[in-house]
Amino acid sequence: MTRPPSPAAPRPTAPMSLRLGVLAPLTPPGWVGAGRHLLAGLELAAREVNDAGGIDGRPLELLVRDTAADPERAAAAVGELAALGVAAVAGEYHSVVARAAAARADALGVPFLCSSAVLDALTGEPTEWVARLAPAQSLGWRIYGDFLLGAGHRRIAVATQPSVYWASGTGLLRDRLAARGGTVVELDAHALTPEALCDALVDEGVTALLLLVGHPEPAVPIVRAVRGDRRLGDLLIGAPAGQPEFAEWAEALGGDGAGIPFLRYLPERPGPLGERIGKELRERLGEEPSFVAFEGWDTVTVLAGLLRSHGTDRAAIAASWPSVAVEGTRGPIRFSRTPGIGVWQWTWAPVQVVDRDPAEPGRFRVLHTG
C-alpha cells in the first residue's frame, strides 16, 4: 500500500521588523549635504543594531521621508509614519522643520528624537513626547559670541533672511555682545545685492560679517563678493550655523570658503567609540564625516536602547527619556529638563568654534571651545 506523502514542514517565518520613522532634508531647498550625513549616521547605527541581532530578534527598519526643508511636508510625514506604526520618529536638521515635526508628534502621541535642530523653542509648550540631542541655540550661539568678543570684534554685521531661526540667532548675538559693549548691525540679504551689502559693510564700519542665510544661495555669492572687495580685506566672515562644515561649501568656494568660523558639535579628541564610528562613516560617505553624521548614529543608538529596555509602546518610550544612559560617539548621553526648553534635552554635546585652514582648506582648525 502506498503511503500519502508527509506534509511539508512549515517554513519558519521571518520576524516582523520594528519600524522607526526618519526625517531628513534630502532634496533642495533643504540642506542636502547635512541630510546625507544625517542619514548615513542613522543607517550605520541601524545596521549595527541588526548585525547584533536586532531588538529582541526583530530587525530595525528605517522608513525614511525627505522633508526638503518644508515644515508642512515634515508634519505630513509624521502623520504618515504614525499611521504606518512606527515606534518613534527620528532625525531632521532644519530647526523650523523640526519644530513642525515636533508639534505634530506631540499632537499624535508619537515619540520624536530630534537629531540636529537647535532652536530653543522646538515646541510651543512643554511636552513629554520630544527629546533632542543637539545643543540649544542659546548655548552654541552664546559661545560663538564669546569667540567674537575674545577675538576683539565689538561691532559686527549679520546678513539675514526672514526666519524664526535666523531672528532667534540675531537676538542671541545682540544680547551677548551688548553685555560687553558690542553692537550688531542687521542687513537684509533679501533686499540687498551682494555688492550693495559690501557697500553697507564699509559704511557701517564693522569688523565682522555673520552669514545668517541659506546655502548655497545667497551665502556663496555673498562670500565671493566680500572676498573680492579690496575695501573688506580685513573683515572676518563667520557662519555660526555651520555652512562651511560640508564638502559642498569647499567645492563651491575653494580657498574663499576657508577662514570662516562656524559652530561644530564634536569633542576636540574623540574617544574609542567616536574613532571607530568616524572611520566607518568616512568609508560610507567617501569624505570626512560632519558632526551631523555622529548625531545620526547617536540618535538610533539611543532609541535602540530604549526599545530594548522599555518595549515598543509609544507612551512607554516617551516616559523613558529621563532614564536614558547611553554611551554616544561624543560622550555619555542623558536627558534632563532645562529651563526655557520644552523638550527633554541632552545637556550638553561638546561645542567648538572651528574653521577651514586657509593654508589647507580640507583641514579644520579648532579656534574656541565652549
CSV table of C-alpha atoms in Angstrom, one decimal, residues 30 56 64 72 77 114 125 132 161 180 184 230 242 244 248 259 271 273 275 294 308 320 334 339 356 360 365:
chain,number,residue,atom,x,y,z
A,30,GLY,CA,16.9,71.5,2.0
A,56,ASP,CA,14.7,41.1,20.8
A,64,VAL,CA,12.9,57.5,5.5
A,72,GLU,CA,4.3,71.2,6.1
A,77,ALA,CA,5.4,62.8,7.0
A,114,CYS,CA,15.4,65.3,17.2
A,125,GLU,CA,4.6,74.2,25.1
A,132,ARG,CA,16.7,66.4,21.5
A,161,GLN,CA,16.8,86.3,5.8
A,180,ARG,CA,30.2,93.6,26.7
A,184,VAL,CA,25.0,94.1,16.0
A,230,ARG,CA,39.5,95.2,-1.5
A,242,GLY,CA,27.8,75.6,10.1
A,244,PRO,CA,31.5,75.6,5.9
A,248,GLU,CA,29.7,71.4,-0.9
A,259,GLY,CA,38.9,81.0,7.4
A,271,GLY,CA,37.2,58.6,22.4
A,273,LEU,CA,33.8,54.8,20.1
A,275,GLU,CA,37.2,57.0,16.5
A,294,PHE,CA,27.6,61.5,14.5
A,308,ARG,CA,15.3,47.0,24.3
A,320,SER,CA,11.6,56.7,29.5
A,334,ARG,CA,21.4,61.6,29.4
A,339,PRO,CA,14.8,75.9,31.9
A,356,ARG,CA,38.8,75.5,7.5
A,360,GLU,CA,44.9,73.7,3.7
A,365,ARG,CA,41.2,74.3,13.0
